[in-house]
Amino acid sequence: MREKIADRSAEIAVIGLGYIGLPTAIMFANAGFKVVGYEIREDVVKKVNSGTSHIIEPEIEDMLRKAIENGNLRATSDKKEIAGKDVYIICVQTPLKEDKTPDLSYLENAVRTTAESMKKGSLVIIESTVPPMTTLRMAKLIEDITGFKAGEDFYMVHAPERVMPRRIFKELVYNSRILGGINEESAELAELLYRTFVKGQIFKTNSTTSEMVKLMENTFRDVNIALANEFAFLAHQYGIDVFEAIELANTHPRVKIHMPGIGVGGHCLPKDSYLLLSSAKEDFGLIKKAREINEDMPLFAKDLLIDALKTINLPVEEAIVVVLGLAYKGYSDDTRNSPALKFIEEIKDIVMEVRTYDPYVKGTHENLEDALKGADAVVIATDHPEFKTLDWQALGRLMRNKILIDGRHVVKNPPKGFVFKGIGRGEY
Ligand SMILES: NC(=O)c1ccc[n+]([C@@H]2O[C@H](COP(=O)([O-])OP(=O)(O)OC[C@H]3O[C@@H](n4cnc5c(N)ncnc54)[C@H](O)[C@@H]3O)[C@@H](O)[C@H]2O)c1
């Protein structure tokens, strides 16, 4: 296997061609390996084989076309085409069920497919984010299906992905990687493989540690955002601007407070702390509480809106509200778990009308001026750069009443003539 990796003759199957799997397959193909992407969605297979990407990501179209044209990458939904490969890289989704427990059905299916396809000596890599000890459980599942012995007849590694959408092709190369092997040989083989395009540092460890590392990274961010949100809640009661306080606190050499806001969205942060807790018998409760705080932040924005409507004596049921931004973060079109959507869910049955405007998201108002005509309140839910330079005096003239709720600290100076409330902005 070592020689095959060194001379690029190792054949690779990537299971799942989503946000992570497709760029990963492209990177290995462009590093000189023959890669087959196995994907259950036939529309994705068709698109990839025609050289077009189904995900939006800078550079992806060129990189994909190159991989397809040089004959190193093709996609398939036919299991037979991934039989007998040297390496299997699993990149399927690991979401939560309704009850917030992990839904590992996609992963288990992908591992079954791998077990039914692999040969003696194959290296199996899980890139998906998984609860601690999952890789060991999946190794056992492969042993049960194949009769092979883990660590001897096949190798297995958890190689968590740490890229950020919009920077994927840079971060795949320059981020450091954690490779958690079920044994040392597994981690060493994976290191040789990733070294073919990774320029960042590579750290080897065991698979449960690498699973924890990935989940701890995202939980760290989630808990710290919750702490900032708690500070924002307190600042309202003390009548101060929490952003000024945070800026001042962060002048301390060992303090780095995160930013509060209307909530935490995206594919990963809202689920990863639940994945972290899911394999444990007990915990202290801090992580759950942080998640609860972040999940409730859209309700905080709703309270600010209702307070503002009271200020102008407009009954809530008569209000026309415009939500600016549906994406979970600025510059992005991704609305997965977006707090904007939760906020809309919370208010849509109590106000007269909710309109949306997001220059990055299809299906919202095409034009901000149209959205604002005759409206009573604007709620900023995403920190898109376009929202930072709006002329509120001009926009206010289009509105019936002038309420501005800032959920993302986008408006630094409250515009004159508006009832302004912002998360963390205390009293004005
Ligand atoms: N998206 C990110 O920014 C990001 C960052 C770091 C880590 N991760 C983790 O990476 C994993 C993948 O995330 P994603 O965003 O790429 O998910 P995704 O939903 O975009 O892609 C998963 C793909 O796998 C396919 N699939 C599911 N089951 C399959 C099977 N049995 N066989 C073949 N294909 C199958 C799906 O059809 C889908 O196209 C998750 O665990 C996620 O938490 C994601």
mmCIF file of N, CA and C in Angstrom, residues 102-169:
data_model
loop_
_atom_site.group_PDB
_atom_site.id
_atom_site.type_symbol
_atom_site.label_atom_id
_atom_site.label_comp_id
_atom_site.label_asym_id
_atom_site.label_seq_id
_atom_site.Cartn_x
_atom_site.Cartn_y
_atom_site.Cartn_z
ATOM 1 N N PRO A 102 -28.020 11.396 17.551
ATOM 2 C CA PRO A 102 -27.389 11.295 16.230
ATOM 3 C C PRO A 102 -28.126 10.322 15.312
ATOM 4 N N ASP A 103 -28.259 10.714 14.052
ATOM 5 C CA ASP A 103 -28.797 9.811 13.043
ATOM 6 C C ASP A 103 -27.598 9.258 12.273
ATOM 7 N N LEU A 104 -27.151 8.073 12.667
ATOM 8 C CA LEU A 104 -25.958 7.492 12.036
ATOM 9 C C LEU A 104 -26.326 6.523 10.909
ATOM 10 N N SER A 105 -27.586 6.577 10.459
ATOM 11 C CA SER A 105 -28.021 5.615 9.434
ATOM 12 C C SER A 105 -27.246 5.808 8.119
ATOM 13 N N TYR A 106 -26.941 7.076 7.757
ATOM 14 C CA TYR A 106 -26.199 7.300 6.500
ATOM 15 C C TYR A 106 -24.792 6.706 6.622
ATOM 16 N N LEU A 107 -24.187 6.947 7.796
ATOM 17 C CA LEU A 107 -22.833 6.445 8.009
ATOM 18 C C LEU A 107 -22.820 4.914 7.990
ATOM 19 N N GLU A 108 -23.774 4.309 8.686
ATOM 20 C CA GLU A 108 -23.791 2.845 8.749
ATOM 21 C C GLU A 108 -24.006 2.242 7.359
ATOM 22 N N ASN A 109 -24.900 2.862 6.566
ATOM 23 C CA ASN A 109 -25.101 2.366 5.197
ATOM 24 C C ASN A 109 -23.828 2.489 4.376
ATOM 25 N N ALA A 110 -23.137 3.634 4.549
ATOM 26 C CA ALA A 110 -21.902 3.849 3.788
ATOM 27 C C ALA A 110 -20.835 2.833 4.220
ATOM 28 N N VAL A 111 -20.782 2.527 5.519
ATOM 29 C CA VAL A 111 -19.797 1.555 6.003
ATOM 30 C C VAL A 111 -20.149 0.148 5.485
ATOM 31 N N ARG A 112 -21.439 -0.174 5.448
ATOM 32 C CA ARG A 112 -21.860 -1.476 4.893
ATOM 33 C C ARG A 112 -21.451 -1.599 3.431
ATOM 34 N N THR A 113 -21.722 -0.527 2.678
ATOM 35 C CA THR A 113 -21.347 -0.528 1.252
ATOM 36 C C THR A 113 -19.840 -0.743 1.122
ATOM 37 N N THR A 114 -19.092 -0.064 1.969
ATOM 38 C CA THR A 114 -17.631 -0.197 1.940
ATOM 39 C C THR A 114 -17.223 -1.632 2.251
ATOM 40 N N ALA A 115 -17.812 -2.190 3.307
ATOM 41 C CA ALA A 115 -17.449 -3.555 3.722
ATOM 42 C C ALA A 115 -17.756 -4.553 2.608
ATOM 43 N N GLU A 116 -18.854 -4.327 1.896
ATOM 44 C CA GLU A 116 -19.234 -5.255 0.826
ATOM 45 C C GLU A 116 -18.359 -5.076 -0.420
ATOM 46 N N SER A 117 -17.619 -3.969 -0.480
ATOM 47 C CA SER A 117 -16.832 -3.673 -1.689
ATOM 48 C C SER A 117 -15.330 -3.885 -1.498
ATOM 49 N N MET A 118 -14.829 -3.702 -0.276
ATOM 50 C CA MET A 118 -13.381 -3.627 -0.053
ATOM 51 C C MET A 118 -12.687 -4.977 -0.205
ATOM 52 N N LYS A 119 -11.360 -4.931 -0.176
ATOM 53 C CA LYS A 119 -10.580 -6.164 -0.248
ATOM 54 C C LYS A 119 -9.649 -6.221 0.961
ATOM 55 N N LYS A 120 -8.976 -7.333 1.133
ATOM 56 C CA LYS A 120 -7.981 -7.442 2.205
ATOM 57 C C LYS A 120 -6.914 -6.372 1.979
ATOM 58 N N GLY A 121 -6.564 -5.640 3.028
ATOM 59 C CA GLY A 121 -5.521 -4.627 2.896
ATOM 60 C C GLY A 121 -6.045 -3.229 2.626
ATOM 61 N N SER A 122 -7.365 -3.067 2.418
ATOM 62 C CA SER A 122 -7.905 -1.725 2.143
ATOM 63 C C SER A 122 -7.751 -0.817 3.364
ATOM 64 N N LEU A 123 -7.644 0.480 3.059
ATOM 65 C CA LEU A 123 -7.639 1.512 4.109
ATOM 66 C C LEU A 123 -8.997 2.213 4.062
ATOM 67 N N VAL A 124 -9.701 2.218 5.216
ATOM 68 C CA VAL A 124 -11.023 2.857 5.279
ATOM 69 C C VAL A 124 -10.902 4.120 6.131
ATOM 70 N N ILE A 125 -11.304 5.251 5.556
ATOM 71 C CA ILE A 125 -11.185 6.527 6.264
ATOM 72 C C ILE A 125 -12.581 7.123 6.444
ATOM 73 N N ILE A 126 -12.890 7.542 7.667
ATOM 74 C CA ILE A 126 -14.149 8.268 7.899
ATOM 75 C C ILE A 126 -13.799 9.742 8.061
ATOM 76 N N GLU A 127 -14.283 10.568 7.147
ATOM 77 C CA GLU A 127 -14.074 12.024 7.284
ATOM 78 C C GLU A 127 -15.253 12.684 7.975
ATOM 79 N N SER A 128 -16.420 12.028 7.975
ATOM 80 C CA SER A 128 -17.609 12.600 8.611
ATOM 81 C C SER A 128 -17.336 12.874 10.089
ATOM 82 N N THR A 129 -18.044 13.863 10.637
ATOM 83 C CA THR A 129 -17.971 14.146 12.069
ATOM 84 C C THR A 129 -18.849 13.115 12.778
ATOM 85 N N VAL A 130 -18.279 12.412 13.766
ATOM 86 C CA VAL A 130 -19.028 11.313 14.396
ATOM 87 C C VAL A 130 -18.890 11.334 15.920
ATOM 88 N N PRO A 131 -19.850 10.753 16.643
ATOM 89 C CA PRO A 131 -19.728 10.671 18.100
ATOM 90 C C PRO A 131 -18.495 9.853 18.500
ATOM 91 N N PRO A 132 -17.906 10.175 19.670
ATOM 92 C CA PRO A 132 -16.733 9.431 20.130
ATOM 93 C C PRO A 132 -16.986 7.921 20.134
ATOM 94 N N MET A 133 -16.019 7.183 19.699
ATOM 95 C CA MET A 133 -15.985 5.715 19.661
ATOM 96 C C MET A 133 -16.714 5.112 18.459
ATOM 97 N N THR A 134 -17.229 5.975 17.573
ATOM 98 C CA THR A 134 -17.939 5.465 16.399
ATOM 99 C C THR A 134 -17.001 4.703 15.453
ATOM 100 N N THR A 135 -15.787 5.216 15.250
ATOM 101 C CA THR A 135 -14.870 4.552 14.299
ATOM 102 C C THR A 135 -14.580 3.119 14.762
ATOM 103 N N LEU A 136 -14.403 2.943 16.083
ATOM 104 C CA LEU A 136 -14.157 1.587 16.595
ATOM 105 C C LEU A 136 -15.380 0.691 16.342
ATOM 106 N N ARG A 137 -16.589 1.279 16.541
ATOM 107 C CA ARG A 137 -17.815 0.505 16.287
ATOM 108 C C ARG A 137 -17.931 0.143 14.814
ATOM 109 N N MET A 138 -17.548 1.075 13.941
ATOM 110 C CA MET A 138 -17.637 0.821 12.504
ATOM 111 C C MET A 138 -16.594 -0.225 12.067
ATOM 112 N N ALA A 139 -15.442 -0.216 12.734
ATOM 113 C CA ALA A 139 -14.424 -1.232 12.435
ATOM 114 C C ALA A 139 -14.969 -2.625 12.770
ATOM 115 N N LYS A 140 -15.708 -2.687 13.891
ATOM 116 C CA LYS A 140 -16.304 -3.965 14.321
ATOM 117 C C LYS A 140 -17.367 -4.404 13.302
ATOM 118 N N LEU A 141 -18.151 -3.427 12.809
ATOM 119 C CA LEU A 141 -19.177 -3.737 11.809
ATOM 120 C C LEU A 141 -18.523 -4.319 10.552
ATOM 121 N N ILE A 142 -17.397 -3.731 10.148
ATOM 122 C CA ILE A 142 -16.684 -4.247 8.959
ATOM 123 C C ILE A 142 -16.159 -5.657 9.235
ATOM 124 N N GLU A 143 -15.630 -5.861 10.444
ATOM 125 C CA GLU A 143 -15.146 -7.207 10.795
ATOM 126 C C GLU A 143 -16.286 -8.219 10.675
ATOM 127 N N ASP A 144 -17.474 -7.842 11.203
ATOM 128 C CA ASP A 144 -18.615 -8.758 11.179
ATOM 129 C C ASP A 144 -19.049 -9.097 9.751
ATOM 130 N N ILE A 145 -18.999 -8.105 8.875
ATOM 131 C CA ILE A 145 -19.471 -8.330 7.500
ATOM 132 C C ILE A 145 -18.432 -9.083 6.672
ATOM 133 N N THR A 146 -17.151 -8.709 6.845
ATOM 134 C CA THR A 146 -16.119 -9.262 5.947
ATOM 135 C C THR A 146 -15.394 -10.478 6.526
ATOM 136 N N GLY A 147 -15.401 -10.594 7.850
ATOM 137 C CA GLY A 147 -14.581 -11.640 8.475
ATOM 138 C C GLY A 147 -13.115 -11.218 8.563
ATOM 139 N N PHE A 148 -12.761 -10.005 8.086
ATOM 140 C CA PHE A 148 -11.381 -9.510 8.187
ATOM 141 C C PHE A 148 -11.111 -9.025 9.605
ATOM 142 N N LYS A 149 -9.815 -8.975 9.957
ATOM 143 C CA LYS A 149 -9.435 -8.490 11.277
ATOM 144 C C LYS A 149 -8.974 -7.030 11.161
ATOM 145 N N ALA A 150 -9.629 -6.162 11.967
ATOM 146 C CA ALA A 150 -9.288 -4.724 11.913
ATOM 147 C C ALA A 150 -7.847 -4.502 12.350
ATOM 148 N N GLY A 151 -7.116 -3.665 11.621
ATOM 149 C CA GLY A 151 -5.727 -3.352 11.980
ATOM 150 C C GLY A 151 -4.733 -4.333 11.385
ATOM 151 N N GLU A 152 -5.238 -5.500 10.916
ATOM 152 C CA GLU A 152 -4.346 -6.482 10.278
ATOM 153 C C GLU A 152 -4.749 -6.713 8.827
ATOM 154 N N ASP A 153 -6.054 -7.028 8.628
ATOM 155 C CA ASP A 153 -6.533 -7.294 7.251
ATOM 156 C C ASP A 153 -7.065 -6.030 6.593
ATOM 157 N N PHE A 154 -7.392 -5.046 7.393
ATOM 158 C CA PHE A 154 -7.751 -3.730 6.836
ATOM 159 C C PHE A 154 -7.374 -2.662 7.861
ATOM 160 N N TYR A 155 -7.232 -1.447 7.356
ATOM 161 C CA TYR A 155 -6.789 -0.328 8.197
ATOM 162 C C TYR A 155 -7.919 0.692 8.280
ATOM 163 N N MET A 156 -7.982 1.404 9.406
ATOM 164 C CA MET A 156 -9.115 2.320 9.545
ATOM 165 C C MET A 156 -8.706 3.582 10.313
ATOM 166 N N VAL A 157 -9.215 4.710 9.829
ATOM 167 C CA VAL A 157 -8.801 6.009 10.380
ATOM 168 C C VAL A 157 -9.997 6.949 10.427
ATOM 169 N N HIS A 158 -10.043 7.771 11.467
ATOM 170 C CA HIS A 158 -10.975 8.897 11.460
ATOM 171 C C HIS A 158 -10.159 10.139 11.125
ATOM 172 N N ALA A 159 -10.515 10.796 10.024
ATOM 173 C CA ALA A 159 -9.776 11.984 9.559
ATOM 174 C C ALA A 159 -10.758 13.139 9.459
ATOM 175 N N PRO A 160 -11.051 13.790 10.590
ATOM 176 C CA PRO A 160 -12.108 14.806 10.579
ATOM 177 C C PRO A 160 -11.788 15.958 9.644
ATOM 178 N N GLU A 161 -12.836 16.490 9.049
ATOM 179 C CA GLU A 161 -12.685 17.597 8.117
ATOM 180 C C GLU A 161 -12.904 18.896 8.882
ATOM 181 N N ARG A 162 -12.014 19.897 8.654
ATOM 182 C CA ARG A 162 -12.110 21.151 9.424
ATOM 183 C C ARG A 162 -12.262 22.346 8.516
ATOM 184 N N VAL A 163 -12.654 22.109 7.252
ATOM 185 C CA VAL A 163 -12.730 23.237 6.316
ATOM 186 C C VAL A 163 -13.952 24.107 6.562
ATOM 187 N N MET A 164 -13.850 25.340 6.053
ATOM 188 C CA MET A 164 -14.970 26.268 6.146
ATOM 189 C C MET A 164 -15.485 26.513 4.734
ATOM 190 N N PRO A 165 -16.828 26.402 4.520
ATOM 191 C CA PRO A 165 -17.352 26.686 3.190
ATOM 192 C C PRO A 165 -16.842 28.035 2.699
ATOM 193 N N ARG A 166 -16.640 28.133 1.377
ATOM 194 C CA ARG A 166 -16.121 29.328 0.695
ATOM 195 C C ARG A 166 -14.596 29.392 0.728
ATOM 196 N N ARG A 167 -13.960 28.574 1.611
ATOM 197 C CA ARG A 167 -12.488 28.559 1.652
ATOM 198 C C ARG A 167 -11.982 27.119 1.524
ATOM 199 N N ILE A 168 -12.888 26.229 1.048
ATOM 200 C CA ILE A 168 -12.591 24.792 1.123
ATOM 201 C C ILE A 168 -11.272 24.417 0.431
ATOM 202 N N PHE A 169 -11.056 24.897 -0.799
ATOM 203 C CA PHE A 169 -9.868 24.428 -1.527
ATOM 204 C C PHE A 169 -8.563 24.966 -0.944
#
